[in-house]
Amino acid sequence: MNTLTLQRHTQLLEVLEMPQLMDTCVRNGYYEEALELAAHVRRLEKKHSTIPVLMSIVEEVKSSTQLMLSQLIQQLRTNLQLPACLRVIGYLRRMEVFTEPELRIKFLQARDSWFQSILDAIPRDDPYTHITKTIEASRVHLFDIMTQFRAIFSDEDPILSSMHEDIMPESSLFHSWVVQKVSQFLTTLEQDLERGIGGRLDSLLGQCMYFGLSFSRVGADFRGLVAPIFQRAALRYFEEALKEANKKFEENMQSYNLLGLTTSGGLNYGASQAGQLYPPTVLLDFYPLAAYCNHVLTAFNDLRLCAPINLACQVAEALTRSLQEVNRIILAFHRAEETTFNQKEQAQFEQFCATYAADLLPYLNRCLQALFPTSQLSLMLGVSTSEIGRMGNIGLVDLPLILSQVDHLILKVEEETLLLNHLHSPPHYLNLNHLYCQPHSLSQNHLYCQPQSLKMNHLNCLPHSLKMNHLNCLPHCLNHQTSLHQSKQHRTLFWNQLPQKLKPHKLVFRRQRPTLYLKLSLLLQVSLENGQVGNRHKDNVCQ
């Protein structure tokens, strides 16, 4: 017996050193040799399962095999490239520890654990920085994991999956994981948008759309799920900006002095730019209105960078609520200060309300039209632009609704002005080609609409009391083809057609007086009604 043992000493030593050799291979990463040794031990176990010493060796080798399994799975939790992933999954398959579905689950769990550690390492102090880095990490690493999975488990190909219905439950594991990762990203995106990212919504939208486009190459395009999130965020930021504008307006009204200095006298820098959305310079006379307009324009500019067309009505409704709050503040100011108003303050407050109604409100509607053009609305709704106009205030503020709350505070003389400013086209009885220049004291925006009974080709700006039968003595040179700066012959013709009793001793025509014809016409009215013109009127004509 001892002789036989001595003869088999080498073989016995190899068997007894198998656990140590297995441990050495596993700890040094020689997984190929470790797998061959483990397979040899399993064969010995089948042949000599009754030998206690051999069974103890088998148990020690199994312990080392378990260590190798842990190391291989741990490698999947690192930044592993596709070739290394293929080797690791190959080792796991040869170990015959997991079934095919279990192996897929283990792969996804391990890779997801590593990906989650990448996301957790991103600082959360600044929401914009956090979401941008999350987008970049998700776009790069999730795409790599999906590519690795589809390469390792080739039956995830859509064509193969349709040919083998029995593997569909296994392939659904991958689809469920992708959906879960996309949902997790969308939740993070919405949370960071709620925290606020400033005015960089357009930049973030571009990154998200590029992220979704990259996923379309693996059949997971989620750009349609991103759009509603940005719509809600854009509307929420706009509403917050309007709340801040209302807050500042209320603070300004509490400290507003109606007799403060006006500032718009010489500021006409925006008037010469046709088609530009410059704010009315008359707002500078009333600081609360100007400040409110600035806040709303800031909100419009932020919204303009990311303004989905289907937000048109919601934006108009939000602005309507803000303007109703402005009305409430104006009415509260009037109730509190009305009893202490003197004549100048009362006139200034009425002018404040008239400017609010005639200048600020129409200007805000023009901004809405620039933000959401009627052509785009008609394209989205599938109707013509004319039908959009007949539908009502789609995407616009309902001005009659807003004005109904403060109309009793507006100057009566401004009522016709408001009517003309809000009409899309002039009434049929008002020929705009025949309007004369108004006197310097009358703003060019304040053109009066005449009643239906006054059907004239010119002089629409004259008072209502000027009847048709009083115009017989007016010269033909006052028609719509004649400007105020006529040649000397036309002025002479005008002079010759005046009644003799209206001619002063000396009349000096100056090119710098564009309102001369209008003054003379007004004097004609006085003459025809009263039958005479005093010396004071004659002096005015001469001047």
JSON list of C-alpha atoms in Angstrom, two decimals, residues 359-518:
[
{"chain": "A", "resi": 359, "resn": "ASP", "atom": "CA", "xyz": [-50.97, 102.01, -25.99]},
{"chain": "A", "resi": 360, "resn": "LEU", "atom": "CA", "xyz": [-49.88, 99.24, -23.63]},
{"chain": "A", "resi": 361, "resn": "LEU", "atom": "CA", "xyz": [-52.67, 96.71, -24.24]},
{"chain": "A", "resi": 362, "resn": "PRO", "atom": "CA", "xyz": [-52.59, 96.84, -28.07]},
{"chain": "A", "resi": 363, "resn": "TYR", "atom": "CA", "xyz": [-48.79, 96.65, -27.96]},
{"chain": "A", "resi": 364, "resn": "LEU", "atom": "CA", "xyz": [-48.89, 93.47, -25.85]},
{"chain": "A", "resi": 365, "resn": "ASN", "atom": "CA", "xyz": [-51.30, 91.92, -28.34]},
{"chain": "A", "resi": 366, "resn": "ARG", "atom": "CA", "xyz": [-48.91, 92.76, -31.18]},
{"chain": "A", "resi": 367, "resn": "CYS", "atom": "CA", "xyz": [-46.15, 91.01, -29.24]},
{"chain": "A", "resi": 368, "resn": "LEU", "atom": "CA", "xyz": [-48.35, 87.93, -28.90]},
{"chain": "A", "resi": 369, "resn": "GLN", "atom": "CA", "xyz": [-48.98, 87.99, -32.64]},
{"chain": "A", "resi": 370, "resn": "ALA", "atom": "CA", "xyz": [-45.23, 88.12, -33.26]},
{"chain": "A", "resi": 371, "resn": "LEU", "atom": "CA", "xyz": [-44.66, 85.28, -30.80]},
{"chain": "A", "resi": 372, "resn": "PHE", "atom": "CA", "xyz": [-47.39, 83.07, -32.27]},
{"chain": "A", "resi": 373, "resn": "PRO", "atom": "CA", "xyz": [-47.96, 84.21, -35.88]},
{"chain": "A", "resi": 374, "resn": "THR", "atom": "CA", "xyz": [-51.41, 83.76, -37.32]},
{"chain": "A", "resi": 375, "resn": "SER", "atom": "CA", "xyz": [-49.94, 81.79, -40.23]},
{"chain": "A", "resi": 376, "resn": "GLN", "atom": "CA", "xyz": [-48.58, 79.16, -37.84]},
{"chain": "A", "resi": 377, "resn": "LEU", "atom": "CA", "xyz": [-51.85, 78.99, -35.92]},
{"chain": "A", "resi": 378, "resn": "SER", "atom": "CA", "xyz": [-53.79, 78.49, -39.14]},
{"chain": "A", "resi": 379, "resn": "LEU", "atom": "CA", "xyz": [-51.36, 75.78, -40.22]},
{"chain": "A", "resi": 380, "resn": "MET", "atom": "CA", "xyz": [-51.71, 73.97, -36.91]},
{"chain": "A", "resi": 381, "resn": "LEU", "atom": "CA", "xyz": [-55.52, 74.22, -36.89]},
{"chain": "A", "resi": 382, "resn": "GLY", "atom": "CA", "xyz": [-55.86, 73.43, -40.58]},
{"chain": "A", "resi": 383, "resn": "VAL", "atom": "CA", "xyz": [-57.83, 76.58, -41.40]},
{"chain": "A", "resi": 384, "resn": "SER", "atom": "CA", "xyz": [-57.13, 79.75, -43.34]},
{"chain": "A", "resi": 385, "resn": "THR", "atom": "CA", "xyz": [-55.86, 82.93, -41.73]},
{"chain": "A", "resi": 386, "resn": "SER", "atom": "CA", "xyz": [-59.16, 84.68, -42.44]},
{"chain": "A", "resi": 387, "resn": "GLU", "atom": "CA", "xyz": [-61.02, 81.95, -40.56]},
{"chain": "A", "resi": 388, "resn": "ILE", "atom": "CA", "xyz": [-58.62, 82.40, -37.65]},
{"chain": "A", "resi": 389, "resn": "GLY", "atom": "CA", "xyz": [-59.66, 86.06, -37.51]},
{"chain": "A", "resi": 390, "resn": "ARG", "atom": "CA", "xyz": [-63.33, 85.13, -37.48]},
{"chain": "A", "resi": 391, "resn": "MET", "atom": "CA", "xyz": [-62.82, 82.64, -34.67]},
{"chain": "A", "resi": 392, "resn": "GLY", "atom": "CA", "xyz": [-62.08, 85.43, -32.22]},
{"chain": "A", "resi": 393, "resn": "ASN", "atom": "CA", "xyz": [-59.11, 86.17, -30.00]},
{"chain": "A", "resi": 394, "resn": "ILE", "atom": "CA", "xyz": [-57.17, 82.94, -30.54]},
{"chain": "A", "resi": 395, "resn": "GLY", "atom": "CA", "xyz": [-53.79, 83.45, -28.94]},
{"chain": "A", "resi": 396, "resn": "LEU", "atom": "CA", "xyz": [-54.58, 87.08, -28.08]},
{"chain": "A", "resi": 397, "resn": "VAL", "atom": "CA", "xyz": [-55.73, 89.00, -25.04]},
{"chain": "A", "resi": 398, "resn": "ASP", "atom": "CA", "xyz": [-59.45, 89.80, -25.01]},
{"chain": "A", "resi": 399, "resn": "LEU", "atom": "CA", "xyz": [-59.12, 93.59, -24.85]},
{"chain": "A", "resi": 400, "resn": "PRO", "atom": "CA", "xyz": [-62.85, 94.34, -24.38]},
{"chain": "A", "resi": 401, "resn": "LEU", "atom": "CA", "xyz": [-62.83, 92.05, -21.35]},
{"chain": "A", "resi": 402, "resn": "ILE", "atom": "CA", "xyz": [-59.81, 93.81, -19.85]},
{"chain": "A", "resi": 403, "resn": "LEU", "atom": "CA", "xyz": [-61.10, 97.30, -20.61]},
{"chain": "A", "resi": 404, "resn": "SER", "atom": "CA", "xyz": [-64.54, 96.59, -19.20]},
{"chain": "A", "resi": 405, "resn": "GLN", "atom": "CA", "xyz": [-63.04, 96.70, -15.70]},
{"chain": "A", "resi": 406, "resn": "VAL", "atom": "CA", "xyz": [-61.44, 100.14, -16.06]},
{"chain": "A", "resi": 407, "resn": "ASP", "atom": "CA", "xyz": [-63.46, 101.82, -18.81]},
{"chain": "A", "resi": 408, "resn": "HIS", "atom": "CA", "xyz": [-65.04, 104.25, -16.35]},
{"chain": "A", "resi": 409, "resn": "LEU", "atom": "CA", "xyz": [-61.57, 105.60, -15.53]},
{"chain": "A", "resi": 410, "resn": "ILE", "atom": "CA", "xyz": [-60.58, 106.35, -19.12]},
{"chain": "A", "resi": 411, "resn": "LEU", "atom": "CA", "xyz": [-60.99, 109.81, -20.63]},
{"chain": "A", "resi": 412, "resn": "LYS", "atom": "CA", "xyz": [-64.16, 110.07, -22.69]},
{"chain": "A", "resi": 413, "resn": "VAL", "atom": "CA", "xyz": [-62.20, 111.84, -25.39]},
{"chain": "A", "resi": 414, "resn": "GLU", "atom": "CA", "xyz": [-60.16, 108.67, -25.84]},
{"chain": "A", "resi": 415, "resn": "GLU", "atom": "CA", "xyz": [-63.09, 106.39, -26.60]},
{"chain": "A", "resi": 416, "resn": "GLU", "atom": "CA", "xyz": [-62.97, 106.93, -30.34]},
{"chain": "A", "resi": 417, "resn": "THR", "atom": "CA", "xyz": [-59.19, 106.67, -30.25]},
{"chain": "A", "resi": 418, "resn": "LEU", "atom": "CA", "xyz": [-59.41, 103.25, -28.65]},
{"chain": "A", "resi": 419, "resn": "LEU", "atom": "CA", "xyz": [-61.93, 102.16, -31.25]},
{"chain": "A", "resi": 420, "resn": "LEU", "atom": "CA", "xyz": [-59.63, 103.10, -34.12]},
{"chain": "A", "resi": 421, "resn": "ASN", "atom": "CA", "xyz": [-56.54, 101.58, -32.52]},
{"chain": "A", "resi": 422, "resn": "HIS", "atom": "CA", "xyz": [-58.22, 98.22, -31.96]},
{"chain": "A", "resi": 423, "resn": "LEU", "atom": "CA", "xyz": [-59.83, 97.87, -35.39]},
{"chain": "A", "resi": 424, "resn": "HIS", "atom": "CA", "xyz": [-58.00, 95.57, -37.78]},
{"chain": "A", "resi": 425, "resn": "SER", "atom": "CA", "xyz": [-59.18, 97.70, -40.71]},
{"chain": "A", "resi": 426, "resn": "PRO", "atom": "CA", "xyz": [-60.67, 101.23, -40.84]},
{"chain": "A", "resi": 427, "resn": "PRO", "atom": "CA", "xyz": [-64.44, 101.60, -41.19]},
{"chain": "A", "resi": 428, "resn": "HIS", "atom": "CA", "xyz": [-65.85, 101.91, -44.68]},
{"chain": "A", "resi": 429, "resn": "TYR", "atom": "CA", "xyz": [-66.68, 105.56, -44.20]},
{"chain": "A", "resi": 430, "resn": "LEU", "atom": "CA", "xyz": [-63.13, 106.50, -43.15]},
{"chain": "A", "resi": 431, "resn": "ASN", "atom": "CA", "xyz": [-60.77, 106.95, -46.09]},
{"chain": "A", "resi": 432, "resn": "LEU", "atom": "CA", "xyz": [-57.30, 106.92, -44.57]},
{"chain": "A", "resi": 433, "resn": "ASN", "atom": "CA", "xyz": [-55.80, 108.45, -47.70]},
{"chain": "A", "resi": 434, "resn": "HIS", "atom": "CA", "xyz": [-57.70, 111.67, -47.01]},
{"chain": "A", "resi": 435, "resn": "LEU", "atom": "CA", "xyz": [-56.58, 112.35, -43.45]},
{"chain": "A", "resi": 436, "resn": "TYR", "atom": "CA", "xyz": [-54.86, 115.64, -42.80]},
{"chain": "A", "resi": 437, "resn": "CYS", "atom": "CA", "xyz": [-51.97, 116.10, -40.43]},
{"chain": "A", "resi": 438, "resn": "GLN", "atom": "CA", "xyz": [-53.24, 116.97, -37.00]},
{"chain": "A", "resi": 439, "resn": "PRO", "atom": "CA", "xyz": [-52.17, 120.02, -34.99]},
{"chain": "A", "resi": 440, "resn": "HIS", "atom": "CA", "xyz": [-49.04, 119.66, -32.90]},
{"chain": "A", "resi": 441, "resn": "SER", "atom": "CA", "xyz": [-51.11, 119.44, -29.76]},
{"chain": "A", "resi": 442, "resn": "LEU", "atom": "CA", "xyz": [-52.86, 116.36, -31.11]},
{"chain": "A", "resi": 443, "resn": "SER", "atom": "CA", "xyz": [-50.86, 113.13, -31.16]},
{"chain": "A", "resi": 444, "resn": "GLN", "atom": "CA", "xyz": [-50.77, 111.45, -34.56]},
{"chain": "A", "resi": 445, "resn": "ASN", "atom": "CA", "xyz": [-52.10, 108.25, -33.03]},
{"chain": "A", "resi": 446, "resn": "HIS", "atom": "CA", "xyz": [-55.28, 109.94, -31.80]},
{"chain": "A", "resi": 447, "resn": "LEU", "atom": "CA", "xyz": [-57.34, 110.16, -34.99]},
{"chain": "A", "resi": 448, "resn": "TYR", "atom": "CA", "xyz": [-61.05, 110.62, -34.49]},
{"chain": "A", "resi": 449, "resn": "CYS", "atom": "CA", "xyz": [-63.53, 108.41, -36.28]},
{"chain": "A", "resi": 450, "resn": "GLN", "atom": "CA", "xyz": [-66.35, 110.49, -37.69]},
{"chain": "A", "resi": 451, "resn": "PRO", "atom": "CA", "xyz": [-70.03, 109.48, -37.56]},
{"chain": "A", "resi": 452, "resn": "GLN", "atom": "CA", "xyz": [-71.68, 107.74, -40.46]},
{"chain": "A", "resi": 453, "resn": "SER", "atom": "CA", "xyz": [-73.42, 110.95, -41.48]},
{"chain": "A", "resi": 454, "resn": "LEU", "atom": "CA", "xyz": [-70.09, 112.62, -42.32]},
{"chain": "A", "resi": 455, "resn": "LYS", "atom": "CA", "xyz": [-69.28, 111.08, -45.71]},
{"chain": "A", "resi": 456, "resn": "MET", "atom": "CA", "xyz": [-66.45, 113.23, -47.05]},
{"chain": "A", "resi": 457, "resn": "ASN", "atom": "CA", "xyz": [-63.36, 112.64, -49.08]},
{"chain": "A", "resi": 458, "resn": "HIS", "atom": "CA", "xyz": [-61.27, 114.84, -46.83]},
{"chain": "A", "resi": 459, "resn": "LEU", "atom": "CA", "xyz": [-61.14, 116.78, -43.55]},
{"chain": "A", "resi": 460, "resn": "ASN", "atom": "CA", "xyz": [-62.19, 113.79, -41.41]},
{"chain": "A", "resi": 461, "resn": "CYS", "atom": "CA", "xyz": [-60.32, 115.29, -38.52]},
{"chain": "A", "resi": 462, "resn": "LEU", "atom": "CA", "xyz": [-62.60, 118.33, -38.32]},
{"chain": "A", "resi": 463, "resn": "PRO", "atom": "CA", "xyz": [-65.11, 118.62, -35.44]},
{"chain": "A", "resi": 464, "resn": "HIS", "atom": "CA", "xyz": [-68.53, 117.01, -35.68]},
{"chain": "A", "resi": 465, "resn": "SER", "atom": "CA", "xyz": [-70.23, 120.40, -35.83]},
{"chain": "A", "resi": 466, "resn": "LEU", "atom": "CA", "xyz": [-68.73, 121.11, -39.24]},
{"chain": "A", "resi": 467, "resn": "LYS", "atom": "CA", "xyz": [-71.68, 120.31, -41.55]},
{"chain": "A", "resi": 468, "resn": "MET", "atom": "CA", "xyz": [-71.54, 119.59, -45.25]},
{"chain": "A", "resi": 469, "resn": "ASN", "atom": "CA", "xyz": [-73.26, 122.84, -46.18]},
{"chain": "A", "resi": 470, "resn": "HIS", "atom": "CA", "xyz": [-70.50, 124.83, -44.49]},
{"chain": "A", "resi": 471, "resn": "LEU", "atom": "CA", "xyz": [-67.80, 123.53, -46.82]},
{"chain": "A", "resi": 472, "resn": "ASN", "atom": "CA", "xyz": [-68.88, 125.23, -50.04]},
{"chain": "A", "resi": 473, "resn": "CYS", "atom": "CA", "xyz": [-66.23, 127.89, -49.77]},
{"chain": "A", "resi": 474, "resn": "LEU", "atom": "CA", "xyz": [-63.32, 125.49, -49.24]},
{"chain": "A", "resi": 475, "resn": "PRO", "atom": "CA", "xyz": [-60.94, 125.39, -52.20]},
{"chain": "A", "resi": 476, "resn": "HIS", "atom": "CA", "xyz": [-60.35, 122.32, -54.33]},
{"chain": "A", "resi": 477, "resn": "CYS", "atom": "CA", "xyz": [-56.69, 122.38, -53.34]},
{"chain": "A", "resi": 478, "resn": "LEU", "atom": "CA", "xyz": [-57.63, 120.75, -50.03]},
{"chain": "A", "resi": 479, "resn": "ASN", "atom": "CA", "xyz": [-58.39, 117.35, -51.61]},
{"chain": "A", "resi": 480, "resn": "HIS", "atom": "CA", "xyz": [-56.47, 114.18, -50.77]},
{"chain": "A", "resi": 481, "resn": "GLN", "atom": "CA", "xyz": [-53.94, 114.67, -53.57]},
{"chain": "A", "resi": 482, "resn": "THR", "atom": "CA", "xyz": [-52.73, 117.94, -52.11]},
{"chain": "A", "resi": 483, "resn": "SER", "atom": "CA", "xyz": [-50.21, 117.86, -49.26]},
{"chain": "A", "resi": 484, "resn": "LEU", "atom": "CA", "xyz": [-49.82, 120.56, -46.67]},
{"chain": "A", "resi": 485, "resn": "HIS", "atom": "CA", "xyz": [-46.62, 121.79, -48.26]},
{"chain": "A", "resi": 486, "resn": "GLN", "atom": "CA", "xyz": [-48.11, 123.02, -51.56]},
{"chain": "A", "resi": 487, "resn": "SER", "atom": "CA", "xyz": [-46.62, 125.31, -54.06]},
{"chain": "A", "resi": 488, "resn": "LYS", "atom": "CA", "xyz": [-47.16, 129.04, -53.84]},
{"chain": "A", "resi": 489, "resn": "GLN", "atom": "CA", "xyz": [-49.76, 128.90, -56.62]},
{"chain": "A", "resi": 490, "resn": "HIS", "atom": "CA", "xyz": [-51.97, 126.54, -54.62]},
{"chain": "A", "resi": 491, "resn": "ARG", "atom": "CA", "xyz": [-51.70, 128.73, -51.56]},
{"chain": "A", "resi": 492, "resn": "THR", "atom": "CA", "xyz": [-52.65, 131.74, -53.67]},
{"chain": "A", "resi": 493, "resn": "LEU", "atom": "CA", "xyz": [-55.67, 129.85, -54.98]},
{"chain": "A", "resi": 494, "resn": "PHE", "atom": "CA", "xyz": [-56.69, 129.12, -51.42]},
{"chain": "A", "resi": 495, "resn": "TRP", "atom": "CA", "xyz": [-56.35, 132.81, -50.55]},
{"chain": "A", "resi": 496, "resn": "ASN", "atom": "CA", "xyz": [-58.40, 133.95, -53.54]},
{"chain": "A", "resi": 497, "resn": "GLN", "atom": "CA", "xyz": [-61.30, 131.66, -52.64]},
{"chain": "A", "resi": 498, "resn": "LEU", "atom": "CA", "xyz": [-61.58, 132.97, -49.07]},
{"chain": "A", "resi": 499, "resn": "PRO", "atom": "CA", "xyz": [-64.48, 135.38, -48.35]},
{"chain": "A", "resi": 500, "resn": "GLN", "atom": "CA", "xyz": [-63.37, 138.97, -48.37]},
{"chain": "A", "resi": 501, "resn": "LYS", "atom": "CA", "xyz": [-64.30, 139.55, -44.76]},
{"chain": "A", "resi": 502, "resn": "LEU", "atom": "CA", "xyz": [-62.01, 136.73, -43.68]},
{"chain": "A", "resi": 503, "resn": "LYS", "atom": "CA", "xyz": [-58.95, 138.18, -45.38]},
{"chain": "A", "resi": 504, "resn": "PRO", "atom": "CA", "xyz": [-56.68, 139.99, -42.93]},
{"chain": "A", "resi": 505, "resn": "HIS", "atom": "CA", "xyz": [-54.54, 142.91, -44.00]},
{"chain": "A", "resi": 506, "resn": "LYS", "atom": "CA", "xyz": [-51.49, 140.71, -44.36]},
{"chain": "A", "resi": 507, "resn": "LEU", "atom": "CA", "xyz": [-51.13, 136.96, -44.46]},
{"chain": "A", "resi": 508, "resn": "VAL", "atom": "CA", "xyz": [-47.71, 135.32, -44.28]},
{"chain": "A", "resi": 509, "resn": "PHE", "atom": "CA", "xyz": [-47.49, 131.69, -45.38]},
{"chain": "A", "resi": 510, "resn": "ARG", "atom": "CA", "xyz": [-44.65, 129.73, -43.86]},
{"chain": "A", "resi": 511, "resn": "ARG", "atom": "CA", "xyz": [-43.52, 126.28, -44.81]},
{"chain": "A", "resi": 512, "resn": "GLN", "atom": "CA", "xyz": [-42.81, 125.51, -41.18]},
{"chain": "A", "resi": 513, "resn": "ARG", "atom": "CA", "xyz": [-46.52, 125.77, -40.27]},
{"chain": "A", "resi": 514, "resn": "PRO", "atom": "CA", "xyz": [-48.10, 122.52, -41.50]},
{"chain": "A", "resi": 515, "resn": "THR", "atom": "CA", "xyz": [-51.36, 123.17, -39.62]},
{"chain": "A", "resi": 516, "resn": "LEU", "atom": "CA", "xyz": [-52.24, 126.40, -41.40]},
{"chain": "A", "resi": 517, "resn": "TYR", "atom": "CA", "xyz": [-54.95, 124.92, -43.64]},
{"chain": "A", "resi": 518, "resn": "LEU", "atom": "CA", "xyz": [-56.57, 123.21, -40.73]}
]
